Short mmCIF file of C-alpha atoms in Angstrom, two decimals:
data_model
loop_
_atom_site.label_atom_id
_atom_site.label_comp_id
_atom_site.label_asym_id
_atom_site.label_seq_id
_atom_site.Cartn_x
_atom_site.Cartn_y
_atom_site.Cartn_z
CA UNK Q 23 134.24 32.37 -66.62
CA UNK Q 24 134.19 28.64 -67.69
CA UNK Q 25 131.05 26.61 -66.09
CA UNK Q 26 133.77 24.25 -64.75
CA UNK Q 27 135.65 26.94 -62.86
CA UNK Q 28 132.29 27.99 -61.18
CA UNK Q 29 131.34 24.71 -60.12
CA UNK Q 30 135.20 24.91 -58.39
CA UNK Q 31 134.41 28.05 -57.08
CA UNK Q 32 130.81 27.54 -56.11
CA UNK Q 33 131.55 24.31 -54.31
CA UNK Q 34 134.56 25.75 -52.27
CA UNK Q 35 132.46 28.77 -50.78
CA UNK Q 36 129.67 25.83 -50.32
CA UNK Q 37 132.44 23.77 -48.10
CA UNK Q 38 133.39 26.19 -46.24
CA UNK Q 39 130.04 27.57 -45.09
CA UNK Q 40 129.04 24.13 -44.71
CA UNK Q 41 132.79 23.51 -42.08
CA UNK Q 42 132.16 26.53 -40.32
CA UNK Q 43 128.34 25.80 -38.92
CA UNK Q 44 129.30 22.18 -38.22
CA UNK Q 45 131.93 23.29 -36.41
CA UNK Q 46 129.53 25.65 -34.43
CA UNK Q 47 126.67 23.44 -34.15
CA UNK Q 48 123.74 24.49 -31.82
CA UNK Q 49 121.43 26.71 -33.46
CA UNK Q 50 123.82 27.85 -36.76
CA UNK Q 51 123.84 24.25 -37.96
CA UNK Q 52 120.14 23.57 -37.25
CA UNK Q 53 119.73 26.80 -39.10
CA UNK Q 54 121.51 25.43 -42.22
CA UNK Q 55 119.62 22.09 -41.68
CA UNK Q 56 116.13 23.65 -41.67
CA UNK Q 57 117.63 25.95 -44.67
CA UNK Q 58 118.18 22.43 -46.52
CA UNK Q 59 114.62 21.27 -45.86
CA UNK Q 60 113.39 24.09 -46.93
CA UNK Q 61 114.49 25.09 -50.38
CA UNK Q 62 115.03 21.14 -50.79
CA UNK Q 63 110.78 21.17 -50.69
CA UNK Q 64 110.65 24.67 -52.43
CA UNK Q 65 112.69 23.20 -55.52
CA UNK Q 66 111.22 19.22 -55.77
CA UNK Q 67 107.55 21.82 -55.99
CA UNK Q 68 108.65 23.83 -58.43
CA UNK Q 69 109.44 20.42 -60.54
CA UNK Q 70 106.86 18.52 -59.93
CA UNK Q 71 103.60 20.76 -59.88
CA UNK Q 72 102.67 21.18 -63.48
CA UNK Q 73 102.45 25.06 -64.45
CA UNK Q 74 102.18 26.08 -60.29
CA UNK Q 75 99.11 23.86 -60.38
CA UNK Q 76 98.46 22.58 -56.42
CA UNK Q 77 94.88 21.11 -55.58
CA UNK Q 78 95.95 21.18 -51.59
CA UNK Q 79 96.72 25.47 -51.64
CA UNK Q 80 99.07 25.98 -49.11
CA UNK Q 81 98.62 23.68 -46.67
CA UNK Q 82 102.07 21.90 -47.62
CA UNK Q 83 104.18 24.74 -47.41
CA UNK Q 84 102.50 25.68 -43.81
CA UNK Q 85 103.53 22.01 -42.76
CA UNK Q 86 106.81 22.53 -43.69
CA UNK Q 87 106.99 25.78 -41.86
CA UNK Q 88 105.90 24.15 -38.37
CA UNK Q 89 108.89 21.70 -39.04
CA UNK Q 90 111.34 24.26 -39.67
CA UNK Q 91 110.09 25.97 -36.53
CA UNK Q 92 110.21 22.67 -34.73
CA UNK Q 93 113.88 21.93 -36.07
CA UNK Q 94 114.92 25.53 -35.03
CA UNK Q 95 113.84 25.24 -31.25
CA UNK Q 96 115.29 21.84 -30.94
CA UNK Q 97 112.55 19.98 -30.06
CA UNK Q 98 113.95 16.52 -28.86
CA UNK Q 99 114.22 14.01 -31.12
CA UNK Q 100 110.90 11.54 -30.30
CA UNK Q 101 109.08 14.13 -30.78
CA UNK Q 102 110.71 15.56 -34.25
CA UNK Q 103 110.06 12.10 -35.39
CA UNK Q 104 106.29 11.76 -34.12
CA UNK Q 105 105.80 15.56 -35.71
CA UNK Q 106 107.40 14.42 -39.36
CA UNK Q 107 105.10 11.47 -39.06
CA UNK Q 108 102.03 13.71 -38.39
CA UNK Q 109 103.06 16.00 -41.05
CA UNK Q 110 103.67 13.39 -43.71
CA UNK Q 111 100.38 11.69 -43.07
CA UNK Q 112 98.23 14.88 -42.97
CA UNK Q 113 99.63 15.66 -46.51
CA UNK Q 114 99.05 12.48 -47.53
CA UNK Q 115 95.38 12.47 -46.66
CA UNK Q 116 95.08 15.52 -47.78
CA UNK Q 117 96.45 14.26 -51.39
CA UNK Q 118 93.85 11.12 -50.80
CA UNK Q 119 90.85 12.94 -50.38
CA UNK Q 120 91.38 15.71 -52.79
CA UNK Q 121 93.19 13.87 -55.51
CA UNK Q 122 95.86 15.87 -55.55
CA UNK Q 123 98.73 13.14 -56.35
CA UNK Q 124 101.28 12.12 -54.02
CA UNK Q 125 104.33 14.10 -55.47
CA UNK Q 126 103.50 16.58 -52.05
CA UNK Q 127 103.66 13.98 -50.00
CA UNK Q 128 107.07 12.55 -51.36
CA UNK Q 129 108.36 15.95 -51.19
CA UNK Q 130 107.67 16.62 -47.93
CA UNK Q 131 108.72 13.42 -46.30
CA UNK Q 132 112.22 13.57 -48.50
CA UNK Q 133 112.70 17.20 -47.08
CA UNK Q 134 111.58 16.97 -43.59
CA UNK Q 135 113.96 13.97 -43.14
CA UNK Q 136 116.74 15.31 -45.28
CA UNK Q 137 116.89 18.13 -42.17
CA UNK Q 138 116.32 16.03 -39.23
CA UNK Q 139 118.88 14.23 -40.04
CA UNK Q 140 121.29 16.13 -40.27
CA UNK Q 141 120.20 18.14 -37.48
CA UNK Q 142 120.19 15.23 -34.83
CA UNK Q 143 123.52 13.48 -36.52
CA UNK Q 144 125.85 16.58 -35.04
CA UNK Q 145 123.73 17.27 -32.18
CA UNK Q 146 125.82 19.34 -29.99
CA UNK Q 147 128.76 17.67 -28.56
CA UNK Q 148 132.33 16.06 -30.01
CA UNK Q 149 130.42 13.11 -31.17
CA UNK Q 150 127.94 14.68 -33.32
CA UNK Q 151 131.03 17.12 -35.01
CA UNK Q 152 133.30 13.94 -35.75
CA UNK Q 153 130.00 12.20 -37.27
CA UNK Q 154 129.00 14.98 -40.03
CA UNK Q 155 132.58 15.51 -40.94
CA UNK Q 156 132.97 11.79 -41.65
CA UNK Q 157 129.95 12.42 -43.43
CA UNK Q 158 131.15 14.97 -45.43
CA UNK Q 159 134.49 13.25 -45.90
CA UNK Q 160 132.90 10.01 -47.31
CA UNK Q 161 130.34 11.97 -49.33
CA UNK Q 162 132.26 14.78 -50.81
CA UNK Q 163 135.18 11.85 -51.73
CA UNK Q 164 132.43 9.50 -53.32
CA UNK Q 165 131.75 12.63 -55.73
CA UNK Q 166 134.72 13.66 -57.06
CA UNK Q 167 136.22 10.09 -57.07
CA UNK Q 168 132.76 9.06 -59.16
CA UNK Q 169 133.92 12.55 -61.57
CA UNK Q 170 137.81 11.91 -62.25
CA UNK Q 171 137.99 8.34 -62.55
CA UNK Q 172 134.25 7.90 -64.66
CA UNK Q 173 136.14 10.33 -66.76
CA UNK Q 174 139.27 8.65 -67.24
CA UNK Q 175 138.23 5.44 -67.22
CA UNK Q 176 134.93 5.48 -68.56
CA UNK Q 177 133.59 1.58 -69.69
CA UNK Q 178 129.66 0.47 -69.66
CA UNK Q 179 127.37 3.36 -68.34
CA UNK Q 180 125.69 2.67 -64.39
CA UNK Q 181 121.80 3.83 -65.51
CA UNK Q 182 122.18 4.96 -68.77
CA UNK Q 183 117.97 5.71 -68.65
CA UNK Q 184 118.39 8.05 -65.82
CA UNK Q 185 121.64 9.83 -65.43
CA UNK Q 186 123.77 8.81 -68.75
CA UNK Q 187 126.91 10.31 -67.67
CA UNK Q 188 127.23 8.50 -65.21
CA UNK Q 189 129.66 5.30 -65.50
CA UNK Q 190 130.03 1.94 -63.36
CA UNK Q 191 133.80 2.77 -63.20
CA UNK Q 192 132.79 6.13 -61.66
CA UNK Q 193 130.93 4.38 -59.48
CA UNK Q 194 133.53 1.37 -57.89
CA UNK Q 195 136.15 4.48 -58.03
CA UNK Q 196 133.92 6.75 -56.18
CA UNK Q 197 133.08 4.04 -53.70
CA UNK Q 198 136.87 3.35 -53.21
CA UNK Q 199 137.48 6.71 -52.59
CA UNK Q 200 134.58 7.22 -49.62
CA UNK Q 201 135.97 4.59 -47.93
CA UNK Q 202 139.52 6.09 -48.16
CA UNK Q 203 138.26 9.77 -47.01
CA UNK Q 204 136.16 8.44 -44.48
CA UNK Q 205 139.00 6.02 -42.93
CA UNK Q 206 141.42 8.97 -43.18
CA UNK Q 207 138.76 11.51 -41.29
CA UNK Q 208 138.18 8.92 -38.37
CA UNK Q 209 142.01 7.81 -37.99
CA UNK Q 210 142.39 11.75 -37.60
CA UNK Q 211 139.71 11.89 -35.68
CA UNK Q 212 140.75 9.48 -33.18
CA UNK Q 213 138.34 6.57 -33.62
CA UNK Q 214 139.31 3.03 -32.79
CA UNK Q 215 137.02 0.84 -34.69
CA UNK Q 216 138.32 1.81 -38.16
CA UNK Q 217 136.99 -1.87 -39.48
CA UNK Q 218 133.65 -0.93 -38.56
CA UNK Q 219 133.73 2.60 -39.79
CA UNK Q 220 135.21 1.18 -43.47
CA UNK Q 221 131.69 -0.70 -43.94
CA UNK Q 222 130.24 2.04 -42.72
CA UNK Q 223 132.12 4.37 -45.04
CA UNK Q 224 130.78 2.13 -48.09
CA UNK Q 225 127.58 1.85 -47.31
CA UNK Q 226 127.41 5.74 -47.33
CA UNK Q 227 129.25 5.48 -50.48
CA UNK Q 228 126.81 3.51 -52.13
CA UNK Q 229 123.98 4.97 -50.74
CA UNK Q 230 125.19 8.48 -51.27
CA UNK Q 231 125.49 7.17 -55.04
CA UNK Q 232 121.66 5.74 -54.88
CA UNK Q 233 120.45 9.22 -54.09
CA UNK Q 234 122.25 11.00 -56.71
CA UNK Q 235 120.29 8.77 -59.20
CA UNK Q 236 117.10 8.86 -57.26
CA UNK Q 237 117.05 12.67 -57.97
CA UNK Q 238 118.34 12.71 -61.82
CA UNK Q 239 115.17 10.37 -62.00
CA UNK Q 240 112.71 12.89 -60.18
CA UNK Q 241 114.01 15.47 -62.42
CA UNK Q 242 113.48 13.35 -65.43
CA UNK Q 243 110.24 12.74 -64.67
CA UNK Q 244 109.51 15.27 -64.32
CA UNK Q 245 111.49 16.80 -67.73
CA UNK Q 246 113.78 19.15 -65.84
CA UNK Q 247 117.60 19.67 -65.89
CA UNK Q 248 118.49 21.06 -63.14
CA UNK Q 249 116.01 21.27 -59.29
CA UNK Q 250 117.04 25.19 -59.74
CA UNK Q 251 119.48 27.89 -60.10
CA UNK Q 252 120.32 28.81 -57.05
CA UNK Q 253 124.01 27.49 -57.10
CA UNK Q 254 126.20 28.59 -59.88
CA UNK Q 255 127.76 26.47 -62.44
CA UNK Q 256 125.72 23.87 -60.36
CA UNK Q 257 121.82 24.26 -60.32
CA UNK Q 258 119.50 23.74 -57.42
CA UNK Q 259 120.47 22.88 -54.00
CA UNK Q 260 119.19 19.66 -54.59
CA UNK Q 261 121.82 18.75 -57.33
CA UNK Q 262 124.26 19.86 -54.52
CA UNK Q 263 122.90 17.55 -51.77
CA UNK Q 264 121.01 14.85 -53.23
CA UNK Q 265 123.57 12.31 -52.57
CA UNK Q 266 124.75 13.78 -48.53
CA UNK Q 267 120.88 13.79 -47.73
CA UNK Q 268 120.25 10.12 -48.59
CA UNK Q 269 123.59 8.93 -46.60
CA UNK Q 270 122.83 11.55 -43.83
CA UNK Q 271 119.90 8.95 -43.60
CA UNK Q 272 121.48 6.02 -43.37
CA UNK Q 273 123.92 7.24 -41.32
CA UNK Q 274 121.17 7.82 -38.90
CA UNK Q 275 119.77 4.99 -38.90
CA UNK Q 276 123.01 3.19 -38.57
CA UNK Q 277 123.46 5.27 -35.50
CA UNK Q 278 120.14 4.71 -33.99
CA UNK Q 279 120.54 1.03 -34.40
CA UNK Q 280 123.95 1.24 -32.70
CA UNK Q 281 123.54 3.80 -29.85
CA UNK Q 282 120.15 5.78 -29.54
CA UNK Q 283 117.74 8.10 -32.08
CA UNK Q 284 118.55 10.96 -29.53
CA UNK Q 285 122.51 10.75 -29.80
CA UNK Q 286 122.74 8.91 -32.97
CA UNK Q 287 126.59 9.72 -33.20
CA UNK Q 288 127.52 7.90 -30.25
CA UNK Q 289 126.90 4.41 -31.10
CA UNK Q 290 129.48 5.02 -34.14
CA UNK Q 291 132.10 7.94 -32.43
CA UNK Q 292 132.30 7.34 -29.07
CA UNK Q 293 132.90 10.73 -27.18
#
């Protein structure tokens, strides 16, 4: 089987795992959001500790634990916050005092908020569901927009030092094509202030882009190809989500700005 038809394949079964717990919310999709967190931490350790080398044992991957536990039961959103805070600056002390770098720390942080995230952008009403599918929508467009035009239009590289296949044509055409997906998804979806949601859909866009190339350059620093192997014809879950994490973020915090960090959704898809 060509690598291209598994990447097809592979990122069809991903989509539709990924539809069916938004659509169920509750505990399935906080499930799959602690899942992300997880393996997201598991795979940016496995690049960036050099030979399994850790001078802070296994205090890291307990943290992460009491946030997945945390994320499962639903804890309410102040206090998810005020516990990734606490987690993030125990690590980083931790680093501090026994010189153990800050790559932990970084990883940590960028997986415990990768999670929450998601998990308080659907929450568990209309709102929440319309907000992670215009998330996917704008994401999932941005990608294989970038692909298809990049490739057929190709032109001066976007950061040839960090991710050289990657093209500035790729990148307007992938940004064009968020925009489009994501106006589409919330004309469908009922929304009224379509003007509003375009910037919005952009910003994700271009954010969504910013994250891709934020993890081709953790992997190059760290002299790795791929976060993993989990995915086939596609590597780690990291390569998968990279991008959807980082605009899951600012999505977020668009939505807390608008409306409130509980319901995050609302300010953005009123219900």
């Amino acid at each position: 089987m060509s690598n291209l038809r598994l990447r097809v394949i592979s990122a069809v079964v991903l989509a539709i795992v990924a539809l069916g717990l938004t659509w169920l919310g509750g505990l399935p999709f906080r499930l799959l959001s602690a899942a992300i967190s997880a393996v997201i931490f598991y795979e940016w350790t496995r690049m960036s500790r050099p030979s399994g080398v850790n001078g802070l044992g296994l205090l890291p991957e307990a943290l992460v634990l009491v946030f997945v536990g945390a994320l499962i039961f639903a804890l309410p959103a102040s206090l998810m916050l005020s516990l990734v805070a606490v987690l993030v600056a125990v690590t980083a002390v931790a680093s501090r005092a026994r010189n153990a770098g800050q790559w932990d720390v970084s990883g940590l942080a960028y997986a415990t908020v990768a999670g929450l995230c998601l998990a308080l952008l659907r929450d568990d009403d209309h709102s929440g569901l319309v907000a992670i599918l215009f998330l996917f929508a704008v994401v999932w467009a941005t990608d294989i927009f970038a692909y298809f035009v990049g490739r057929a239009v190709g032109g001066p590289k976007l950061a040839p030092s960090i991710s050289p296949g990657k093209t500035r044509s790729g990148a307007v055409g992938g940004a064009a094509g968020g925009v489009i997906a994501g106006l589409i998804l919330a004309a469908v979806a009922g929304a009224s202030n379509l003007a509003l949601l375009g910037l919005v859909a952009l910003v994700l866009s271009i954010v969504a882009q910013a994250g891709d190339l934020f993890e081709s350059w953790v992997k190059r620093r760290h002299g790795c190809k791929d976060s993993g192997t989990l995915i086939p014809g596609h590597g780690g879950v990291m390569d998968r989500v990279d991008g959807l994490v980082a605009a899951a973020f600012a999505l977020y915090v668009i939505g807390w700005i608008s409306a409130t960090a509980e319901h995050p959704a609302h300010g953005l898809f009123p219900a």
